[in-house]
Short mmCIF file of C-alpha atoms in Angstrom, two decimals:
data_model
loop_
_atom_site.label_atom_id
_atom_site.label_comp_id
_atom_site.label_asym_id
_atom_site.label_seq_id
_atom_site.Cartn_x
_atom_site.Cartn_y
_atom_site.Cartn_z
CA UNK A 1 0.00 0.00 0.00
CA UNK A 2 1.33 3.45 -0.98
CA UNK A 3 2.22 5.64 2.00
CA UNK A 4 3.07 9.25 1.07
CA UNK A 5 5.00 9.80 4.32
CA UNK A 6 7.23 6.77 3.65
CA UNK A 7 7.71 8.00 0.07
CA UNK A 8 8.70 11.49 1.29
CA UNK A 9 11.11 10.17 3.94
CA UNK A 10 12.68 7.83 1.39
CA UNK A 11 13.02 10.68 -1.11
CA UNK A 12 14.83 12.78 1.50
CA UNK A 13 17.14 9.84 2.24
CA UNK A 14 17.90 9.53 -1.48
CA UNK A 15 19.10 13.15 -1.48
CA UNK A 16 21.44 12.26 1.41
CA UNK A 17 22.87 9.22 -0.38
CA UNK A 18 25.40 11.00 -2.62
CA UNK A 19 23.93 8.88 -5.44
CA UNK A 20 21.95 11.17 -7.77
CA UNK A 21 20.45 8.19 -9.60
CA UNK A 22 18.60 7.26 -6.40
CA UNK A 23 16.88 10.67 -6.45
CA UNK A 24 15.91 10.23 -10.10
CA UNK A 25 14.20 6.90 -9.37
CA UNK A 26 11.48 8.75 -7.45
CA UNK A 27 10.44 10.41 -10.72
CA UNK A 28 8.48 8.99 -13.63
CA UNK A 29 10.58 8.29 -16.74
CA UNK A 30 9.62 11.64 -18.25
CA UNK A 31 9.26 13.49 -14.95
CA UNK A 32 10.58 16.99 -14.42
CA UNK A 33 12.35 18.92 -11.67
CA UNK A 34 12.33 22.69 -11.74
CA UNK A 35 14.32 24.51 -9.05
CA UNK A 36 13.44 28.18 -8.43
CA UNK A 37 11.83 28.66 -11.85
CA UNK A 38 15.00 27.68 -13.71
CA UNK A 39 15.00 25.55 -16.84
CA UNK A 40 13.32 22.25 -15.90
CA UNK A 41 15.36 19.07 -15.81
CA UNK A 42 13.24 16.60 -17.78
CA UNK A 43 13.79 12.85 -17.59
CA UNK A 44 15.66 10.80 -15.04
CA UNK A 45 19.12 11.49 -16.49
CA UNK A 46 18.61 15.26 -16.35
CA UNK A 47 17.12 15.02 -12.85
CA UNK A 48 20.12 12.99 -11.68
CA UNK A 49 22.42 15.66 -13.13
CA UNK A 50 20.60 18.38 -11.14
CA UNK A 51 20.78 16.33 -7.94
CA UNK A 52 24.49 15.66 -8.54
CA UNK A 53 25.20 19.40 -8.65
CA UNK A 54 23.86 19.83 -5.11
CA UNK A 55 25.57 16.67 -3.89
CA UNK A 56 28.94 17.82 -5.26
CA UNK A 57 28.70 21.03 -3.22
CA UNK A 58 28.22 19.03 0.01
CA UNK A 59 30.11 15.75 -0.52
CA UNK A 60 30.83 15.00 3.14
CA UNK A 61 27.80 15.77 5.27
CA UNK A 62 24.75 16.81 3.24
CA UNK A 63 21.51 15.98 5.00
CA UNK A 64 18.12 16.66 3.51
CA UNK A 65 15.55 16.28 6.26
CA UNK A 66 11.88 15.69 5.53
CA UNK A 67 9.92 18.33 7.44
CA UNK A 68 6.31 17.76 6.38
CA UNK A 69 3.88 17.08 3.54
CA UNK A 70 1.07 19.54 2.87
CA UNK A 71 -1.84 18.72 0.56
CA UNK A 72 -2.92 21.77 -1.44
CA UNK A 73 -5.27 22.31 -4.39
CA UNK A 74 -2.11 22.73 -6.52
CA UNK A 75 -0.55 19.39 -5.46
CA UNK A 76 1.48 18.00 -2.59
CA UNK A 77 4.13 20.19 -0.98
CA UNK A 78 7.22 18.31 0.24
CA UNK A 79 8.91 20.58 2.82
CA UNK A 80 12.59 19.97 3.54
CA UNK A 81 15.66 21.36 5.29
CA UNK A 82 19.16 20.96 3.84
CA UNK A 83 22.17 21.11 6.13
CA UNK A 84 25.78 20.53 5.22
CA UNK A 85 29.23 21.97 4.81
CA UNK A 86 30.28 23.36 1.44
CA UNK A 87 33.42 21.26 0.89
CA UNK A 88 33.02 20.45 -2.81
CA UNK A 89 34.93 21.93 -5.76
CA UNK A 90 35.57 25.68 -5.35
CA UNK A 91 34.14 25.41 -1.85
CA UNK A 92 34.09 27.89 0.98
CA UNK A 93 34.05 25.36 3.82
CA UNK A 94 31.01 27.15 5.28
CA UNK A 95 28.02 25.47 6.91
CA UNK A 96 24.60 25.83 5.31
CA UNK A 97 21.12 25.36 6.78
CA UNK A 98 18.35 26.21 4.32
CA UNK A 99 14.70 25.18 4.05
CA UNK A 100 12.39 25.01 1.08
CA UNK A 101 9.73 22.89 -0.53
CA UNK A 102 8.85 21.11 -3.74
CA UNK A 103 5.34 21.18 -5.17
CA UNK A 104 4.70 17.70 -6.53
CA UNK A 105 2.34 16.39 -9.15
CA UNK A 106 2.34 12.59 -8.89
CA UNK A 107 1.58 10.09 -11.64
CA UNK A 108 -0.75 7.09 -11.42
CA UNK A 109 2.09 4.98 -9.97
CA UNK A 110 2.81 7.42 -7.14
CA UNK A 111 6.03 8.70 -8.73
CA UNK A 112 6.81 12.38 -9.17
CA UNK A 113 5.62 13.57 -12.57
CA UNK A 114 6.49 17.20 -11.92
CA UNK A 115 8.31 18.92 -9.08
CA UNK A 116 8.62 22.68 -8.71
CA UNK A 117 11.20 23.37 -6.03
CA UNK A 118 11.64 26.62 -4.19
CA UNK A 119 14.11 28.00 -1.65
CA UNK A 120 15.65 31.38 -0.81
CA UNK A 121 18.60 31.60 -3.21
CA UNK A 122 19.87 34.86 -1.70
CA UNK A 123 20.03 33.30 1.76
CA UNK A 124 21.61 30.14 0.33
CA UNK A 125 24.31 32.20 -1.42
CA UNK A 126 24.92 34.22 1.73
CA UNK A 127 25.39 31.04 3.76
CA UNK A 128 27.72 29.53 1.13
CA UNK A 129 29.85 32.68 1.41
CA UNK A 130 29.67 33.40 5.17
CA UNK A 131 28.09 30.37 6.85
CA UNK A 132 25.03 29.91 9.03
CA UNK A 133 24.25 32.67 11.50
CA UNK A 134 26.67 35.23 10.10
#
């Protein structure tokens, strides 16, 4: 039986895995991920590439925590908090703690057909440069 909470917790764990292909498996074959109204990543390979970019910035201690699911008329909101230390290529070594959410449209199999992610990019950039609480 499909449990959306188990799905959401597993999705968050996939982001922590440092294996971007695990993230992509939560999407339908032709699913899409759009982060902060950028160009959507369409298909599992493109989604894995987007996930890899975040994972490369936090290779040692990235944690994506599942905060909550919220049902809305627009879809299901997956709320998350990312913590980690920017130790990847061209890194600053600063700690980051940023929250956001993805608005999901699910397909008939319970996989993500479309995800529109959102987080405060200015705050994220500030934390990459100066760290949390600066």
